[in-house]
Coordinates of C-alpha atoms in Angstrom, one line a residue:
Chain A
X6 CA 33.8 81.3 -174.8
X7 CA 36.1 84.4 -175.2
X8 CA 36.5 83.6 -178.9
X9 CA 32.9 84.5 -179.6
X10 CA 32.0 87.9 -181.1
X11 CA 28.7 89.7 -181.2
X12 CA 27.0 89.2 -184.5
X13 CA 24.0 90.6 -186.4
X14 CA 22.5 87.2 -186.9
X15 CA 22.3 87.7 -190.6
X16 CA 24.4 85.7 -193.1
X17 CA 26.8 87.5 -195.3
X18 CA 26.9 87.5 -199.1
X19 CA 28.6 84.2 -200.3
X20 CA 27.9 82.7 -196.9
X21 CA 25.5 79.8 -197.0
X22 CA 23.5 78.1 -194.3
X23 CA 24.4 74.5 -193.7
X24 CA 22.2 73.3 -190.8
X25 CA 20.6 74.7 -187.7
X26 CA 19.4 73.1 -184.6
X27 CA 17.1 74.3 -181.8
X28 CA 17.5 73.8 -178.1
X29 CA 21.2 74.1 -177.8
X30 CA 23.0 75.3 -174.7
X31 CA 26.5 76.7 -174.7
X32 CA 29.1 75.6 -172.2
X33 CA 32.3 77.6 -171.5
X34 CA 34.6 74.7 -171.1
X35 CA 32.8 72.6 -168.4
X36 CA 30.7 75.5 -167.0
X37 CA 27.2 76.4 -168.1
X38 CA 26.8 79.8 -169.5
X39 CA 23.8 82.2 -169.7
X40 CA 23.4 81.2 -173.3
X41 CA 21.1 78.3 -172.4
X42 CA 18.3 78.1 -174.9
X43 CA 19.1 78.9 -178.4
X44 CA 19.4 77.9 -182.0
X45 CA 22.9 77.0 -183.2
X46 CA 23.5 77.7 -186.9
X47 CA 26.2 76.3 -189.0
X48 CA 27.2 78.2 -192.1
X49 CA 30.0 77.7 -194.5
X50 CA 32.0 80.3 -192.6
X51 CA 30.8 80.5 -189.1
X52 CA 29.2 78.9 -186.1
X53 CA 26.4 81.1 -184.8
X54 CA 24.3 80.9 -181.7
X55 CA 21.1 82.9 -181.5
X56 CA 18.8 83.1 -178.5
X57 CA 15.4 81.5 -179.2
X58 CA 13.3 84.2 -177.6
X59 CA 15.2 87.4 -178.3
X60 CA 16.4 87.3 -181.8
X61 CA 18.7 90.2 -181.4
X62 CA 21.1 88.3 -179.1
X63 CA 23.4 86.5 -181.4
X64 CA 27.1 85.5 -181.1
X65 CA 29.3 83.9 -183.7
X66 CA 32.6 82.1 -184.1
X67 CA 34.7 81.6 -187.2
X68 CA 35.0 78.0 -188.4
X69 CA 38.7 78.7 -189.1
X70 CA 39.2 79.0 -185.4
X71 CA 38.2 75.4 -184.7
X72 CA 41.1 73.0 -184.2
X73 CA 39.1 69.9 -183.8
X74 CA 35.9 68.8 -182.2
X75 CA 34.6 65.5 -180.7
X76 CA 31.3 63.9 -179.6
X77 CA 30.4 63.3 -176.0
X78 CA 27.7 60.8 -175.6
X79 CA 24.5 61.4 -173.6
X80 CA 24.3 60.1 -170.1
X81 CA 21.6 59.8 -167.6
X82 CA 20.1 63.3 -167.2
X83 CA 22.7 64.6 -169.6
X84 CA 22.2 65.7 -173.2
X85 CA 24.7 64.7 -175.9
X86 CA 27.4 67.3 -176.5
X87 CA 29.8 68.3 -179.1
X88 CA 33.1 69.6 -177.6
X89 CA 34.7 72.2 -179.9
X90 CA 38.4 72.9 -179.3
X91 CA 39.5 76.4 -180.4
X92 CA 42.6 78.2 -181.3
X93 CA 44.0 81.0 -179.1
X94 CA 42.4 84.4 -179.4
X95 CA 43.5 86.4 -182.4
X96 CA 45.1 89.7 -181.5
X97 CA 42.6 92.0 -183.1
X98 CA 39.4 90.3 -182.0
X99 CA 36.2 92.2 -182.0
X100 CA 34.1 92.6 -178.9
X101 CA 32.3 89.5 -177.6
X102 CA 30.3 88.4 -174.6
X103 CA 33.3 87.1 -172.7
X104 CA 36.5 89.1 -172.2
X105 CA 38.5 86.1 -171.0
X106 CA 38.1 82.4 -170.3
X107 CA 40.2 79.8 -168.7
X108 CA 39.0 77.2 -171.2
X109 CA 40.2 76.7 -174.7
X110 CA 37.1 74.8 -175.7
X111 CA 33.4 75.2 -175.7
X112 CA 30.6 72.6 -175.6
X113 CA 27.3 72.6 -177.5
X114 CA 24.7 70.7 -175.5
X115 CA 21.9 69.3 -177.6
X116 CA 18.7 69.3 -175.5
X117 CA 16.5 68.5 -178.4
X118 CA 18.9 66.1 -180.1
X119 CA 20.1 66.5 -183.6
X120 CA 23.7 66.2 -182.6
X121 CA 24.5 63.4 -184.9
X122 CA 23.5 65.2 -188.1
X123 CA 25.1 68.4 -186.8
X124 CA 28.3 66.6 -186.0
X125 CA 28.3 65.1 -189.5
X126 CA 27.7 68.4 -191.3
X127 CA 30.3 70.2 -189.1
X128 CA 33.0 67.7 -190.0
X129 CA 32.0 68.0 -193.6
X130 CA 32.4 71.8 -193.5
X131 CA 35.7 71.6 -191.7
X132 CA 37.2 69.2 -194.2
X133 CA 35.9 71.2 -197.2
X134 CA 37.1 74.5 -195.8
X135 CA 34.8 76.5 -198.0
X136 CA 35.5 79.7 -196.1
X137 CA 39.0 79.7 -197.6
X138 CA 37.7 79.5 -201.2
X139 CA 34.8 81.9 -201.0
X140 CA 35.8 85.0 -199.0
X141 CA 33.0 87.2 -197.8
X142 CA 32.8 90.9 -197.9
X143 CA 32.7 91.3 -194.2
X144 CA 35.9 92.5 -192.6
X145 CA 36.8 89.0 -191.3
X146 CA 40.3 88.0 -190.5
X147 CA 42.0 86.7 -193.5
X148 CA 42.8 83.1 -193.5
X149 CA 46.4 83.9 -193.6
X150 CA 46.4 85.7 -190.3
X151 CA 44.6 82.8 -188.6
X152 CA 47.2 80.5 -190.1
X153 CA 49.8 82.6 -188.3
X154 CA 48.0 82.0 -185.1
X155 CA 48.1 78.3 -185.7
X156 CA 51.8 78.4 -186.3
X157 CA 52.4 80.0 -182.9
X158 CA 50.4 77.2 -181.2
X159 CA 52.3 74.6 -183.1
X160 CA 55.8 73.3 -182.5
X161 CA 56.6 70.2 -180.4
X162 CA 55.5 71.9 -177.2
X163 CA 52.2 72.9 -178.8
X164 CA 51.5 69.4 -180.0
X165 CA 52.4 68.0 -176.7
X166 CA 50.2 70.4 -174.9
X167 CA 47.3 69.6 -177.2
X168 CA 47.8 65.8 -176.7
X169 CA 48.0 66.2 -172.9
X170 CA 44.8 68.3 -173.0
X171 CA 43.1 65.6 -175.0
X172 CA 44.2 62.9 -172.8
X173 CA 42.9 64.7 -169.7
X174 CA 39.6 65.2 -171.4
X175 CA 39.3 61.6 -172.3
X176 CA 40.2 60.6 -168.8
X177 CA 37.5 62.8 -167.4
X178 CA 34.9 61.5 -169.8
X179 CA 35.7 57.9 -168.9
X180 CA 35.4 58.6 -165.2
X181 CA 32.1 60.4 -165.7
X182 CA 30.8 57.5 -167.7
X183 CA 31.7 55.0 -165.0
X184 CA 30.2 57.2 -162.3
X185 CA 26.9 56.9 -164.1
X186 CA 27.2 53.1 -164.3
X187 CA 28.0 52.6 -160.6
X188 CA 25.2 55.0 -159.7
X189 CA 22.9 52.9 -161.9
X190 CA 24.0 49.7 -160.1
X191 CA 23.4 51.2 -156.7
X192 CA 20.0 52.3 -157.9
X193 CA 19.3 48.8 -159.3
X194 CA 19.9 47.2 -155.9
X195 CA 17.6 49.7 -154.3
X196 CA 15.0 49.0 -156.8
X197 CA 15.2 45.3 -156.1
X198 CA 15.0 45.9 -152.4
X199 CA 12.0 48.1 -152.9
X200 CA 10.2 45.6 -155.0
X201 CA 10.9 42.9 -152.4
X202 CA 9.4 45.2 -149.8
X203 CA 6.3 45.8 -151.8
X204 CA 6.0 42.1 -152.5
X205 CA 6.0 41.3 -148.8
X206 CA 3.5 44.0 -148.2
X207 CA 1.3 42.5 -150.9
X208 CA 1.6 39.1 -149.2
X209 CA 0.6 40.6 -145.9
X210 CA -2.6 42.3 -147.0
X211 CA -3.7 40.2 -149.9
X212 CA -7.2 41.7 -149.8
X213 CA -6.3 45.3 -150.6
X214 CA -5.1 44.5 -154.1
X215 CA -6.8 42.5 -156.7
X216 CA -5.6 39.1 -157.7
X217 CA -4.9 40.2 -161.2
X218 CA -2.8 43.1 -160.1
X219 CA -0.8 40.9 -157.8
X220 CA 0.0 38.5 -160.5
X221 CA 1.1 41.2 -162.8
X222 CA 3.2 42.8 -160.1
X223 CA 4.8 39.4 -159.4
X224 CA 5.7 39.0 -163.0
X225 CA 7.5 42.4 -162.8
X226 CA 9.3 41.2 -159.8
X227 CA 10.4 38.0 -161.5
X228 CA 11.9 40.0 -164.4
X229 CA 13.7 42.1 -161.9
X230 CA 15.8 39.1 -161.1
X231 CA 17.9 37.9 -158.3
X232 CA 18.1 40.3 -155.4
X233 CA 21.6 39.5 -154.2
X234 CA 23.4 37.4 -156.8
X235 CA 26.4 35.4 -155.8
X236 CA 29.4 37.2 -157.2
X237 CA 33.1 36.7 -157.0
X238 CA 33.2 39.8 -154.8
X239 CA 30.8 38.4 -152.2
X240 CA 31.9 34.8 -152.3
X241 CA 35.5 34.8 -153.4
X242 CA 36.9 32.7 -156.2
X243 CA 37.3 29.1 -157.0
X244 CA 35.3 26.2 -155.6
X245 CA 33.5 28.0 -152.9
X246 CA 32.2 30.5 -155.3
X247 CA 31.0 27.8 -157.7
X248 CA 29.4 25.9 -154.9
X249 CA 27.4 28.9 -153.7
X250 CA 26.5 29.7 -157.3
X251 CA 25.3 26.1 -157.8
X252 CA 23.0 26.4 -154.9
X253 CA 21.5 29.6 -156.1
X254 CA 21.2 28.3 -159.7
X255 CA 19.4 25.2 -158.5
X256 CA 17.0 27.5 -156.6
X257 CA 16.1 29.7 -159.5
X258 CA 16.1 27.0 -162.2
X259 CA 13.7 24.6 -160.4
X260 CA 10.5 26.2 -161.7
X261 CA 11.5 26.9 -165.3
X262 CA 13.2 23.5 -165.8
X263 CA 10.1 21.8 -164.5
X264 CA 8.0 23.8 -166.9
X265 CA 10.2 22.7 -169.8
X266 CA 9.6 19.0 -168.9
X267 CA 12.5 18.4 -166.7
X268 CA 15.3 19.3 -169.1
X269 CA 16.8 22.6 -170.3
X270 CA 19.7 23.2 -172.7
X271 CA 22.7 24.9 -171.1
X272 CA 22.5 27.8 -173.5
X273 CA 18.9 28.5 -172.3
X274 CA 20.0 28.2 -168.7
X275 CA 22.8 30.7 -169.5
X276 CA 20.4 33.3 -170.9
X277 CA 17.8 32.8 -168.2
X278 CA 20.4 33.1 -165.4
X279 CA 22.0 36.2 -166.8
X280 CA 18.7 37.8 -167.5
X281 CA 17.7 37.2 -163.9
X282 CA 21.0 38.5 -162.5
X283 CA 20.7 41.7 -164.4
X284 CA 24.0 43.5 -163.7
X285 CA 26.2 40.8 -162.2
X286 CA 26.6 38.8 -165.4
X287 CA 27.9 35.2 -165.2
X288 CA 30.5 33.9 -167.6
X289 CA 29.7 30.7 -169.5
X290 CA 32.7 29.0 -167.8
X291 CA 31.5 29.8 -164.3
X292 CA 28.1 28.6 -165.2
X293 CA 29.4 25.2 -166.4
X294 CA 31.6 24.9 -163.4
X295 CA 28.7 25.7 -161.1
X296 CA 26.5 23.2 -162.9
X297 CA 29.2 20.5 -162.4
X298 CA 28.8 21.0 -158.7
X299 CA 25.1 20.1 -158.6
X300 CA 25.8 16.4 -158.0
X301 CA 28.4 16.8 -155.3
X302 CA 26.2 19.2 -153.4
X303 CA 23.2 16.9 -153.6
X304 CA 21.1 19.4 -155.3
X305 CA 18.0 18.4 -157.2
X306 CA 19.6 19.3 -160.6
X307 CA 22.1 17.5 -162.8
X308 CA 24.4 18.6 -165.6
X309 CA 24.1 16.1 -168.3
X310 CA 26.3 15.9 -171.3
X311 CA 24.9 14.0 -174.3
X312 CA 27.1 11.9 -176.6
X313 CA 26.8 14.7 -179.2
X314 CA 28.4 17.1 -176.7
X315 CA 25.2 19.0 -176.0
X316 CA 24.9 20.0 -172.4
X317 CA 21.6 20.2 -170.5
X318 CA 20.5 20.8 -167.0
X319 CA 18.0 18.3 -165.9
X320 CA 16.0 17.6 -162.7
X321 CA 17.3 14.7 -160.7
X322 CA 13.8 13.4 -160.4
X323 CA 13.6 13.5 -164.2
X324 CA 12.9 10.1 -165.3
X325 CA 14.7 9.1 -168.5
X326 CA 12.8 5.8 -169.0
X327 CA 9.6 7.7 -168.9
X328 CA 10.8 10.2 -171.4
X329 CA 12.0 7.5 -173.8
X330 CA 8.7 5.7 -173.3
X331 CA 6.7 8.8 -174.2
X332 CA 8.9 9.5 -177.2
X333 CA 8.4 5.9 -178.4
X334 CA 4.7 6.2 -177.9
X335 CA 4.5 9.4 -179.9
X336 CA 6.5 7.9 -182.7
X337 CA 4.3 4.7 -182.8
X338 CA 1.2 6.8 -182.9
X339 CA 2.3 8.9 -185.8
X340 CA 4.3 6.2 -187.6
X341 CA 7.4 8.3 -187.8
X342 CA 8.6 11.7 -186.7
X343 CA 11.4 14.1 -187.3
X344 CA 13.1 16.0 -184.4
X345 CA 11.5 19.3 -185.7
X346 CA 8.0 17.8 -185.6
X347 CA 8.6 16.3 -182.2
X348 CA 9.9 19.5 -180.8
X349 CA 6.8 21.3 -181.9
X350 CA 4.6 18.6 -180.5
X351 CA 6.1 18.4 -177.1
X352 CA 7.0 22.1 -176.9
X353 CA 10.8 21.8 -176.4
X354 CA 13.7 23.0 -178.4
X355 CA 14.7 21.1 -181.6
X356 CA 18.1 20.3 -180.1
X357 CA 16.6 18.7 -177.0
X358 CA 13.9 16.9 -179.1
X359 CA 16.6 15.3 -181.2
X360 CA 18.6 14.3 -178.1
X361 CA 15.5 12.5 -176.8
X362 CA 14.9 10.7 -180.0
X363 CA 18.6 9.7 -180.2
X364 CA 18.5 8.4 -176.7
X365 CA 15.5 6.3 -177.6
X366 CA 17.4 5.0 -180.6
X367 CA 20.4 4.3 -178.4
X368 CA 18.4 2.0 -176.2
X369 CA 17.0 0.3 -179.3
X370 CA 13.4 1.5 -179.2
X371 CA 13.6 3.6 -182.4
X372 CA 15.5 3.4 -185.6
X373 CA 16.3 6.1 -188.2
X374 CA 15.5 6.9 -191.7
X375 CA 18.2 9.2 -192.9
X376 CA 17.0 10.3 -196.3
X377 CA 17.5 13.4 -198.4
X378 CA 14.2 14.8 -196.9
X379 CA 15.3 14.7 -193.3
X380 CA 16.3 12.5 -190.4
X381 CA 13.2 10.7 -189.3
X382 CA 12.7 8.2 -186.5
X383 CA 10.6 5.1 -186.8
X384 CA 9.6 2.5 -184.2
X385 CA 12.3 -0.1 -184.2
X386 CA 10.5 -2.9 -186.2
X387 CA 13.9 -4.6 -186.8
X388 CA 13.8 -5.7 -183.2
X389 CA 10.1 -5.9 -182.5
X390 CA 8.8 -7.5 -185.7
X391 CA 9.5 -11.2 -186.6
Chain B
X27 CA 6.3 -16.7 -209.9
X28 CA 7.2 -13.2 -208.8
X29 CA 9.7 -12.4 -206.2
X30 CA 8.2 -11.9 -202.8
X31 CA 9.8 -8.9 -201.0
X32 CA 10.3 -9.1 -197.2
X33 CA 8.4 -6.6 -195.1
X34 CA 11.6 -4.6 -194.5
X35 CA 11.7 -3.7 -198.2
X36 CA 9.0 -1.1 -197.7
X37 CA 10.3 0.1 -194.3
X38 CA 12.3 3.4 -194.9
X39 CA 14.8 2.9 -192.0
X40 CA 15.9 -0.3 -193.8
X41 CA 17.8 2.0 -196.2
X42 CA 19.8 3.8 -193.5
X43 CA 22.6 2.0 -191.8
X44 CA 21.4 1.9 -188.2
X45 CA 23.9 3.3 -185.7
X46 CA 22.6 1.1 -182.8
X47 CA 24.7 -2.1 -182.9
X48 CA 21.9 -4.4 -182.0
X49 CA 19.6 -2.9 -184.5
X50 CA 22.2 -2.9 -187.2
X51 CA 22.9 -6.5 -186.6
X52 CA 19.2 -7.4 -187.3
X53 CA 19.2 -5.0 -190.3
X54 CA 22.3 -6.6 -191.9
X55 CA 20.9 -10.1 -191.3
X56 CA 17.7 -9.0 -193.1
X57 CA 19.7 -7.5 -196.0
X58 CA 21.9 -10.6 -196.4
X59 CA 18.9 -12.9 -196.6
X60 CA 17.2 -10.5 -199.0
X61 CA 20.3 -10.3 -201.3
X62 CA 20.7 -14.1 -201.4
X63 CA 17.0 -14.9 -202.0
X64 CA 16.8 -12.2 -204.7
X65 CA 19.8 -13.5 -206.6
X66 CA 18.6 -17.0 -206.1
X67 CA 15.2 -16.1 -207.5
X68 CA 16.8 -14.5 -210.5
X69 CA 19.5 -17.1 -210.7
X70 CA 22.3 -14.5 -210.6
X71 CA 25.8 -15.3 -209.7
X72 CA 27.7 -12.1 -210.0
X73 CA 27.0 -8.6 -208.8
X74 CA 28.4 -5.3 -210.1
X75 CA 28.0 -3.0 -207.0
X76 CA 27.2 0.1 -209.0
X77 CA 24.7 -1.6 -211.2
X78 CA 23.2 -3.4 -208.3
X79 CA 22.5 -0.1 -206.5
X80 CA 20.2 0.9 -209.4
X81 CA 18.4 -2.5 -209.5
X82 CA 15.2 -3.0 -207.6
X83 CA 17.2 -4.9 -205.0
X84 CA 18.8 -1.9 -203.5
X85 CA 16.5 0.8 -204.9
X86 CA 12.9 0.9 -203.8
X87 CA 11.2 3.3 -206.2
X88 CA 7.9 3.1 -204.5
X89 CA 9.1 4.7 -201.2
X90 CA 12.0 6.5 -203.0
X91 CA 14.8 5.0 -200.9
X92 CA 18.1 3.9 -202.2
X93 CA 20.6 1.9 -200.1
X94 CA 23.9 3.9 -200.1
X95 CA 26.9 2.4 -201.7
X96 CA 28.9 2.3 -198.4
X97 CA 26.1 0.4 -196.8
X98 CA 25.9 -2.1 -199.7
X99 CA 29.6 -2.7 -199.1
X100 CA 28.9 -3.4 -195.5
X101 CA 26.3 -6.0 -196.4
X102 CA 28.5 -7.6 -199.0
X103 CA 31.3 -7.8 -196.6
X104 CA 29.0 -9.5 -194.2
X105 CA 28.1 -12.0 -196.9
X106 CA 31.8 -12.6 -197.5
X107 CA 32.4 -13.4 -193.9
X108 CA 29.6 -16.0 -194.1
X109 CA 31.2 -17.6 -197.2
X110 CA 28.6 -16.5 -199.7
X111 CA 30.7 -14.0 -201.6
X112 CA 34.0 -13.6 -203.3
X113 CA 35.4 -10.4 -204.7
X114 CA 36.5 -10.5 -208.3
X115 CA 38.6 -7.4 -208.2
X116 CA 40.6 -5.7 -205.5
X117 CA 38.7 -2.4 -205.7
X118 CA 35.6 -4.4 -204.7
X119 CA 33.3 -3.4 -207.5
X120 CA 32.3 -6.8 -208.7
X121 CA 31.8 -10.0 -206.8
X122 CA 30.7 -13.6 -207.1
X123 CA 27.7 -14.5 -205.1
X124 CA 27.1 -18.0 -204.0
X125 CA 23.7 -18.1 -202.6
X126 CA 24.5 -21.7 -201.8
X127 CA 28.1 -22.3 -200.7
X128 CA 30.1 -24.9 -202.9
X129 CA 29.8 -27.6 -200.3
X130 CA 26.1 -27.2 -200.2
X131 CA 26.0 -27.5 -204.0
X132 CA 28.2 -30.5 -203.8
X133 CA 25.9 -32.2 -201.4
X134 CA 22.9 -31.5 -203.6
X135 CA 24.6 -32.9 -206.7
X136 CA 25.7 -36.0 -204.8
X137 CA 22.3 -36.5 -203.4
X138 CA 20.8 -36.5 -206.9
X139 CA 23.5 -38.9 -208.1
X140 CA 23.0 -41.4 -205.3
X141 CA 19.2 -41.1 -205.5
X142 CA 19.3 -42.1 -209.2
X143 CA 21.9 -44.8 -208.4
X144 CA 24.4 -43.3 -210.8
X145 CA 27.4 -43.7 -208.6
X146 CA 30.4 -45.0 -210.5
X147 CA 29.3 -43.3 -213.7
X148 CA 30.9 -40.5 -215.5
X149 CA 29.3 -37.2 -216.4
X150 CA 30.5 -34.2 -218.3
X151 CA 30.1 -30.8 -216.6
X152 CA 27.7 -29.9 -219.4
X153 CA 25.5 -32.9 -218.8
X154 CA 25.3 -32.0 -215.1
X155 CA 24.4 -28.4 -215.5
X156 CA 22.5 -28.4 -218.7
X157 CA 21.6 -32.0 -219.5
X158 CA 18.1 -33.3 -219.8
X159 CA 18.5 -35.6 -216.8
X160 CA 19.1 -32.8 -214.4
X161 CA 16.2 -30.7 -215.6
X162 CA 14.2 -29.6 -212.6
X163 CA 17.0 -30.0 -210.2
X164 CA 18.2 -27.0 -208.4
X165 CA 21.7 -27.2 -209.7
X166 CA 20.4 -27.1 -213.3
X167 CA 21.9 -24.1 -214.9
X168 CA 24.7 -23.7 -212.4
X169 CA 27.6 -21.8 -213.7
X170 CA 30.6 -23.8 -214.5
X171 CA 33.0 -22.2 -212.0
X172 CA 30.6 -22.9 -209.2
X173 CA 30.0 -26.4 -210.3
X174 CA 33.7 -27.0 -210.4
X175 CA 34.0 -25.8 -206.9
X176 CA 31.2 -28.0 -205.8
X177 CA 32.8 -31.0 -207.4
X178 CA 36.2 -30.1 -206.0
X179 CA 34.6 -30.2 -202.6
X180 CA 33.2 -33.7 -203.3
X181 CA 36.6 -34.7 -204.5
X182 CA 38.1 -33.7 -201.2
X183 CA 35.4 -35.8 -199.6
X184 CA 36.5 -38.7 -201.9
X185 CA 33.0 -38.9 -203.4
X186 CA 34.0 -37.8 -206.9
X187 CA 37.0 -37.4 -209.1
X188 CA 37.3 -34.7 -211.7
X189 CA 38.6 -35.9 -215.1
X190 CA 39.9 -33.5 -217.7
X191 CA 38.7 -34.5 -221.1
X192 CA 39.9 -33.2 -224.4
X193 CA 37.7 -30.1 -224.7
X194 CA 35.7 -30.2 -221.5
X195 CA 35.7 -31.5 -218.0
X196 CA 34.0 -34.6 -216.6
X197 CA 33.5 -36.1 -213.3
X198 CA 33.2 -39.6 -211.9
X199 CA 31.2 -40.2 -208.8
X200 CA 31.9 -42.9 -206.3

């Protein structure tokens, strides 16, 4: 912050306005400053900050003093920032709001957004360096002198120091970001607990709340997902983990699989499960391994692999013969059917519809007509007729 | 008399080789019998596979289905196994079709001979296949190569003897 000088707030001759943005707070390094609500103005020569209420309070910074700058993404309760790294103070600096500062960088915090465009224009200006070509009448430092300042900061030690600084900054940013994440996760768990509590309360006094509202609330709860998902952290790795996972899966899948007519493609299961788990996502591999456990654990689900390699989860009670019979019946009624039509008719995915028809073909109840139009299935008249 | 197509001819799946073994077996059987009866109706003895694919036999314009060439090969191979077909060239583009096998033809010819009490007489091949006496018989119009094979069969059964005459062949029945 000590690089800023008091300014009139007016642009000089030859100086052009590039972009301005309201609602910007200045940070001295990582600390907030009293310059908390203002308009930041980017000109071809300077970076100005003007207080939004009192227009006479205005400070400025030469663009030539900027070494580099970087974006800092917004977090929860945090505005997006642009971190601007500055050169050391030039010897004959004019008076400014800060006499000294322990930081060599400032931050612009964008409360009302606009940082993306601002960042773009700032990088344009810094690469064009228009302040070097068009000098202004104001007694600014000549570019030459600022160059001298840069030379002093250079050298191997200078570069090393800069790199170190940058590394530290990145480290900090990363830690901050992860802090946010873990906080969010903690909150998510609390939210689920809370919703569970409310759900129980609703159950207890059914009368107080209307049926419609209960249903809506329950649907919210459902989309909140599994309260305490089985994770590698809680259940270790390997078989035990997969066994526990299988048990949980069979619990949550029961209703949706039944709805789908007793069979669900593994991809759908994957999406559904991970949606329900929210934060503790499951890898496809773990899912397959857990599904393979269904049979050994005597759960009401089965992983079935079709000849084509398509994997589905189906209910154990799911009756294949019935399914084939219904497919054959549909085909006989309509004369012939393609898997797309069948999928639409029964309300399952095309993939599963095709598997069903192929299954019926395999046992000899259907036969195929593979023409240029599409693959259609017919009742197997070869076997039934004559 | 026009050719009467079997019901399968208008059944679209008839034109896709069925993956189910059981179904395919029935399908091929139907094709074999269709091919033989079609050729018999039109008194054809050779097939060019590519030409045949465009003929009404393998191409049903009404339902816009054409039997694919690979599937035709499967059917013809099936016929070869049954003894109704012989390839003319190695690349299997042309073949001889015997909708009656040589021994069956032989039997037919011999039946006619014995019915008309003409054993111990001599015939030229031309008399047998194109003569006035055989008019109305099934083997009337039989191509010479096939007739020769039929008579060769009879010869091996000692019911006939093939005699080579100056410009044509003859046969004596016993």
